[in-house]
Amino acid sequence: MSKKFHIVFGRQGAGKSTYSKKLTKDIEGVHFSIDQWMWKLYGKDMPKSMNLKWIMERVDRCEQQIWETAKNISDCGVEVVLDLGFTKFEKRELFTSLAKEQNIPTQIHYIKAPHDLRKNRVLKRNNEKGETYSFEVTSGMFDFMEGEFQIPREKELKKAIIIDTGETENNENK
């Protein structure tokens, strides 16, 4: 029997990768990160100036391969954490629908945090190049992606696990 797909999404710097890695460890699952796939497969080939069409063609290829691999892993009885950004409603709906067609249960995880905190995290990650760093996200890229993110619909959040990492961080600093 197939195991659960955990679909993790939120804006840049919200803490998706940190949350996904912890979740993966907690459930003894397998983690898929679109940033890791894109950087490993295409990082050296990236155009000097940002070319959204070029990037999105490769993101789509990675997502297709990730889906096939994740499905096979799920079929082996292991839960999967999909940390693919999922900035658009249509992508979140696509992966949820694909899983449903294969009788794979899903759990949505919405990770959020205030804008200034997220931007500071991204800029700090650029400097520190720590565990969740895959590539530099410039202020311009951050601002562009802010406009690309589609806020989740009420229907999406009905059964979602919602994590506000801004609240978590504030509580840890008290």
PDB file of C-alpha atoms in Angstrom:
ATOM      1  CA  MET A   1       0.000   0.000   0.000  1.00  0.00           C
ATOM      2  CA  SER A   2       1.207   3.456  -0.897  1.00  0.00           C
ATOM      3  CA  LYS A   3       2.271   5.765   1.889  1.00  0.00           C
ATOM      4  CA  LYS A   4       1.417   9.406   2.341  1.00  0.00           C
ATOM      5  CA  PHE A   5       2.720  12.347   0.308  1.00  0.00           C
ATOM      6  CA  HIS A   6       3.431  15.446   2.381  1.00  0.00           C
ATOM      7  CA  ILE A   7       3.088  18.551   0.191  1.00  0.00           C
ATOM      8  CA  VAL A   8       4.968  21.443   1.797  1.00  0.00           C
ATOM      9  CA  PHE A   9       4.497  24.948   0.475  1.00  0.00           C
ATOM     10  CA  GLY A  10       4.909  28.591   1.371  1.00  0.00           C
ATOM     11  CA  ARG A  11       6.742  31.727   0.346  1.00  0.00           C
ATOM     12  CA  GLN A  12      10.528  32.026   0.113  1.00  0.00           C
ATOM     13  CA  GLY A  13      12.228  32.166   3.481  1.00  0.00           C
ATOM     14  CA  ALA A  14       9.184  30.854   5.358  1.00  0.00           C
ATOM     15  CA  GLY A  15      11.142  27.826   6.548  1.00  0.00           C
ATOM     16  CA  LYS A  16       9.902  25.141   4.130  1.00  0.00           C
ATOM     17  CA  SER A  17      13.225  23.345   3.802  1.00  0.00           C
ATOM     18  CA  THR A  18      13.983  23.389   7.519  1.00  0.00           C
ATOM     19  CA  TYR A  19      10.475  22.145   8.298  1.00  0.00           C
ATOM     20  CA  SER A  20      10.612  19.522   5.514  1.00  0.00           C
ATOM     21  CA  LYS A  21      13.908  18.094   6.706  1.00  0.00           C
ATOM     22  CA  LYS A  22      12.631  17.798  10.275  1.00  0.00           C
ATOM     23  CA  LEU A  23       9.367  16.230   9.077  1.00  0.00           C
ATOM     24  CA  THR A  24      11.289  13.763   6.904  1.00  0.00           C
ATOM     25  CA  LYS A  25      13.364  12.683   9.891  1.00  0.00           C
ATOM     26  CA  ASP A  26      10.295  12.431  12.168  1.00  0.00           C
ATOM     27  CA  ILE A  27       8.379  10.175   9.736  1.00  0.00           C
ATOM     28  CA  GLU A  28      11.487   8.326   8.483  1.00  0.00           C
ATOM     29  CA  GLY A  29      10.563   9.375   4.966  1.00  0.00           C
ATOM     30  CA  VAL A  30      12.276  10.585   1.815  1.00  0.00           C
ATOM     31  CA  HIS A  31      12.685  14.308   1.111  1.00  0.00           C
ATOM     32  CA  PHE A  32      12.565  15.888  -2.358  1.00  0.00           C
ATOM     33  CA  SER A  33      13.723  19.491  -2.736  1.00  0.00           C
ATOM     34  CA  ILE A  34      13.267  21.298  -6.044  1.00  0.00           C
ATOM     35  CA  ASP A  35      16.165  23.626  -5.182  1.00  0.00           C
ATOM     36  CA  GLN A  36      18.566  20.701  -4.801  1.00  0.00           C
ATOM     37  CA  TRP A  37      17.431  19.078  -8.038  1.00  0.00           C
ATOM     38  CA  MET A  38      17.615  22.308 -10.023  1.00  0.00           C
ATOM     39  CA  TRP A  39      21.024  23.254  -8.691  1.00  0.00           C
ATOM     40  CA  LYS A  40      22.572  19.796  -9.144  1.00  0.00           C
ATOM     41  CA  LEU A  41      21.172  19.272 -12.634  1.00  0.00           C
ATOM     42  CA  TYR A  42      21.195  22.780 -14.099  1.00  0.00           C
ATOM     43  CA  GLY A  43      23.126  25.125 -11.782  1.00  0.00           C
ATOM     44  CA  LYS A  44      26.253  25.271 -13.914  1.00  0.00           C
ATOM     45  CA  ASP A  45      24.172  25.870 -17.059  1.00  0.00           C
ATOM     46  CA  MET A  46      22.059  28.733 -15.704  1.00  0.00           C
ATOM     47  CA  PRO A  47      21.937  31.753 -17.989  1.00  0.00           C
ATOM     48  CA  LYS A  48      23.767  34.835 -16.674  1.00  0.00           C
ATOM     49  CA  SER A  49      20.591  36.928 -16.696  1.00  0.00           C
ATOM     50  CA  MET A  50      17.395  35.520 -15.226  1.00  0.00           C
ATOM     51  CA  ASN A  51      15.390  33.698 -17.886  1.00  0.00           C
ATOM     52  CA  LEU A  52      12.092  32.569 -16.393  1.00  0.00           C
ATOM     53  CA  LYS A  53      11.127  30.451 -19.409  1.00  0.00           C
ATOM     54  CA  TRP A  54      14.443  28.558 -19.261  1.00  0.00           C
ATOM     55  CA  ILE A  55      14.076  28.001 -15.520  1.00  0.00           C
ATOM     56  CA  MET A  56      10.430  26.909 -15.614  1.00  0.00           C
ATOM     57  CA  GLU A  57      11.062  24.377 -18.421  1.00  0.00           C
ATOM     58  CA  ARG A  58      13.657  22.720 -16.202  1.00  0.00           C
ATOM     59  CA  VAL A  59      11.537  22.961 -13.057  1.00  0.00           C
ATOM     60  CA  ASP A  60       8.762  21.145 -14.947  1.00  0.00           C
ATOM     61  CA  ARG A  61      11.187  18.396 -16.013  1.00  0.00           C
ATOM     62  CA  CYS A  62      12.422  17.983 -12.446  1.00  0.00           C
ATOM     63  CA  GLU A  63       8.880  17.881 -11.078  1.00  0.00           C
ATOM     64  CA  GLN A  64       7.907  15.149 -13.548  1.00  0.00           C
ATOM     65  CA  GLN A  65      10.888  13.030 -12.558  1.00  0.00           C
ATOM     66  CA  ILE A  66      10.360  13.741  -8.867  1.00  0.00           C
ATOM     67  CA  TRP A  67       6.719  12.627  -9.211  1.00  0.00           C
ATOM     68  CA  GLU A  68       7.716   9.299 -10.809  1.00  0.00           C
ATOM     69  CA  THR A  69      10.440   8.635  -8.248  1.00  0.00           C
ATOM     70  CA  ALA A  70       8.274   9.705  -5.288  1.00  0.00           C
ATOM     71  CA  LYS A  71       5.435   7.467  -6.468  1.00  0.00           C
ATOM     72  CA  ASN A  72       7.794   4.484  -6.655  1.00  0.00           C
ATOM     73  CA  ILE A  73       9.094   5.206  -3.165  1.00  0.00           C
ATOM     74  CA  SER A  74       5.542   5.549  -1.838  1.00  0.00           C
ATOM     75  CA  ASP A  75       4.627   2.238  -3.488  1.00  0.00           C
ATOM     76  CA  CYS A  76       7.448   0.665  -1.457  1.00  0.00           C
ATOM     77  CA  GLY A  77       5.735   1.799   1.745  1.00  0.00           C
ATOM     78  CA  VAL A  78       7.760   4.909   2.557  1.00  0.00           C
ATOM     79  CA  GLU A  79       6.288   8.374   3.119  1.00  0.00           C
ATOM     80  CA  VAL A  80       7.496  11.207   0.891  1.00  0.00           C
ATOM     81  CA  VAL A  81       7.996  14.895   1.658  1.00  0.00           C
ATOM     82  CA  LEU A  82       7.661  17.125  -1.404  1.00  0.00           C
ATOM     83  CA  ASP A  83       9.443  20.431  -0.833  1.00  0.00           C
ATOM     84  CA  LEU A  84       8.920  21.777  -4.349  1.00  0.00           C
ATOM     85  CA  GLY A  85       7.951  25.350  -3.586  1.00  0.00           C
ATOM     86  CA  PHE A  86       4.437  24.948  -4.933  1.00  0.00           C
ATOM     87  CA  THR A  87       4.040  28.701  -5.425  1.00  0.00           C
ATOM     88  CA  LYS A  88       1.048  28.245  -7.742  1.00  0.00           C
ATOM     89  CA  PHE A  89      -2.323  26.773  -6.798  1.00  0.00           C
ATOM     90  CA  GLU A  90      -2.353  24.739 -10.024  1.00  0.00           C
ATOM     91  CA  LYS A  91       0.873  22.893  -9.077  1.00  0.00           C
ATOM     92  CA  ARG A  92      -0.413  22.121  -5.597  1.00  0.00           C
ATOM     93  CA  GLU A  93      -3.674  20.881  -7.088  1.00  0.00           C
ATOM     94  CA  LEU A  94      -1.843  18.852  -9.770  1.00  0.00           C
ATOM     95  CA  PHE A  95       0.269  16.917  -7.260  1.00  0.00           C
ATOM     96  CA  THR A  96      -2.726  16.387  -4.977  1.00  0.00           C
ATOM     97  CA  SER A  97      -4.795  15.105  -7.922  1.00  0.00           C
ATOM     98  CA  LEU A  98      -2.010  12.832  -9.208  1.00  0.00           C
ATOM     99  CA  ALA A  99      -1.693  11.310  -5.750  1.00  0.00           C
ATOM    100  CA  LYS A 100      -5.457  10.864  -5.454  1.00  0.00           C
ATOM    101  CA  GLU A 101      -5.554   9.064  -8.838  1.00  0.00           C
ATOM    102  CA  GLN A 102      -2.963   6.620  -7.462  1.00  0.00           C
ATOM    103  CA  ASN A 103      -4.779   6.250  -4.115  1.00  0.00           C
ATOM    104  CA  ILE A 104      -1.907   7.938  -2.306  1.00  0.00           C
ATOM    105  CA  PRO A 105      -3.118   9.989   0.660  1.00  0.00           C
ATOM    106  CA  THR A 106      -1.781  13.538   0.949  1.00  0.00           C
ATOM    107  CA  GLN A 107      -1.171  15.946   3.767  1.00  0.00           C
ATOM    108  CA  ILE A 108      -0.781  19.637   2.975  1.00  0.00           C
ATOM    109  CA  HIS A 109       1.645  21.656   5.104  1.00  0.00           C
ATOM    110  CA  TYR A 110       1.464  25.446   4.729  1.00  0.00           C
ATOM    111  CA  ILE A 111       4.520  27.205   6.134  1.00  0.00           C
ATOM    112  CA  LYS A 112       4.267  30.937   6.677  1.00  0.00           C
ATOM    113  CA  ALA A 113       6.145  33.817   8.276  1.00  0.00           C
ATOM    114  CA  PRO A 114       6.083  37.624   8.060  1.00  0.00           C
ATOM    115  CA  HIS A 115       7.632  39.270   4.983  1.00  0.00           C
ATOM    116  CA  ASP A 116      10.545  41.045   6.728  1.00  0.00           C
ATOM    117  CA  LEU A 117      11.549  37.936   8.649  1.00  0.00           C
ATOM    118  CA  ARG A 118      11.494  35.834   5.464  1.00  0.00           C
ATOM    119  CA  LYS A 119      13.578  38.341   3.513  1.00  0.00           C
ATOM    120  CA  ASN A 120      16.119  38.567   6.344  1.00  0.00           C
ATOM    121  CA  ARG A 121      16.348  34.766   6.449  1.00  0.00           C
ATOM    122  CA  VAL A 122      17.014  34.585   2.711  1.00  0.00           C
ATOM    123  CA  LEU A 123      19.716  37.261   2.847  1.00  0.00           C
ATOM    124  CA  LYS A 124      21.285  35.570   5.899  1.00  0.00           C
ATOM    125  CA  ARG A 125      21.171  32.191   4.112  1.00  0.00           C
ATOM    126  CA  ASN A 126      22.987  33.770   1.142  1.00  0.00           C
ATOM    127  CA  ASN A 127      25.823  34.890   3.449  1.00  0.00           C
ATOM    128  CA  GLU A 128      26.065  31.803   5.643  1.00  0.00           C
ATOM    129  CA  LYS A 129      25.522  29.171   2.915  1.00  0.00           C
ATOM    130  CA  GLY A 130      24.318  26.717   5.561  1.00  0.00           C
ATOM    131  CA  GLU A 131      22.320  23.506   5.426  1.00  0.00           C
ATOM    132  CA  THR A 132      19.311  24.887   3.507  1.00  0.00           C
ATOM    133  CA  TYR A 133      21.376  26.938   1.013  1.00  0.00           C
ATOM    134  CA  SER A 134      21.213  25.781  -2.600  1.00  0.00           C
ATOM    135  CA  PHE A 135      21.904  28.989  -4.530  1.00  0.00           C
ATOM    136  CA  GLU A 136      21.917  32.749  -3.985  1.00  0.00           C
ATOM    137  CA  VAL A 137      18.521  34.419  -3.969  1.00  0.00           C
ATOM    138  CA  THR A 138      19.014  38.119  -4.687  1.00  0.00           C
ATOM    139  CA  SER A 139      16.679  40.806  -3.366  1.00  0.00           C
ATOM    140  CA  GLY A 140      15.317  41.148  -6.909  1.00  0.00           C
ATOM    141  CA  MET A 141      14.617  37.416  -7.155  1.00  0.00           C
ATOM    142  CA  PHE A 142      12.969  37.468  -3.728  1.00  0.00           C
ATOM    143  CA  ASP A 143      10.726  40.386  -4.738  1.00  0.00           C
ATOM    144  CA  PHE A 144       9.845  38.710  -8.045  1.00  0.00           C
ATOM    145  CA  MET A 145       8.848  35.471  -6.314  1.00  0.00           C
ATOM    146  CA  GLU A 146       6.707  37.393  -3.825  1.00  0.00           C
ATOM    147  CA  GLY A 147       4.491  38.358  -6.757  1.00  0.00           C
ATOM    148  CA  GLU A 148       4.444  34.800  -8.106  1.00  0.00           C
ATOM    149  CA  PHE A 149       3.141  33.154  -4.932  1.00  0.00           C
ATOM    150  CA  GLN A 150      -0.564  32.369  -4.912  1.00  0.00           C
ATOM    151  CA  ILE A 151      -2.051  32.624  -1.438  1.00  0.00           C
ATOM    152  CA  PRO A 152      -3.754  29.355  -0.479  1.00  0.00           C
ATOM    153  CA  ARG A 153      -7.480  29.157  -0.868  1.00  0.00           C
ATOM    154  CA  GLU A 154      -9.702  28.362   2.091  1.00  0.00           C
ATOM    155  CA  LYS A 155     -10.447  24.957   0.543  1.00  0.00           C
ATOM    156  CA  GLU A 156      -6.716  24.123   0.466  1.00  0.00           C
ATOM    157  CA  LEU A 157      -6.264  24.969   4.118  1.00  0.00           C
ATOM    158  CA  LYS A 158      -9.299  23.055   5.346  1.00  0.00           C
ATOM    159  CA  LYS A 159      -7.265  19.950   6.257  1.00  0.00           C
ATOM    160  CA  ALA A 160      -3.818  21.543   6.121  1.00  0.00           C
ATOM    161  CA  ILE A 161      -1.237  21.698   8.841  1.00  0.00           C
ATOM    162  CA  ILE A 162      -0.396  25.402   9.148  1.00  0.00           C
ATOM    163  CA  ILE A 163       2.938  26.362  10.649  1.00  0.00           C
ATOM    164  CA  ASP A 164       3.825  29.989  11.368  1.00  0.00           C
ATOM    165  CA  THR A 165       7.598  29.930  11.752  1.00  0.00           C
ATOM    166  CA  GLY A 166       7.557  33.606  12.727  1.00  0.00           C
ATOM    167  CA  GLU A 167       5.588  32.697  15.847  1.00  0.00           C
ATOM    168  CA  THR A 168       7.926  29.776  16.531  1.00  0.00           C
ATOM    169  CA  GLU A 169      10.990  31.991  16.208  1.00  0.00           C
ATOM    170  CA  ASN A 170       9.481  34.673  18.464  1.00  0.00           C
ATOM    171  CA  ASN A 171       8.673  32.052  21.132  1.00  0.00           C
ATOM    172  CA  GLU A 172      12.215  30.620  20.972  1.00  0.00           C
ATOM    173  CA  ASN A 173      13.717  34.097  21.479  1.00  0.00           C
ATOM    174  CA  LYS A 174      11.698  34.818  24.639  1.00  0.00           C
TER     175      LYS A 174
END
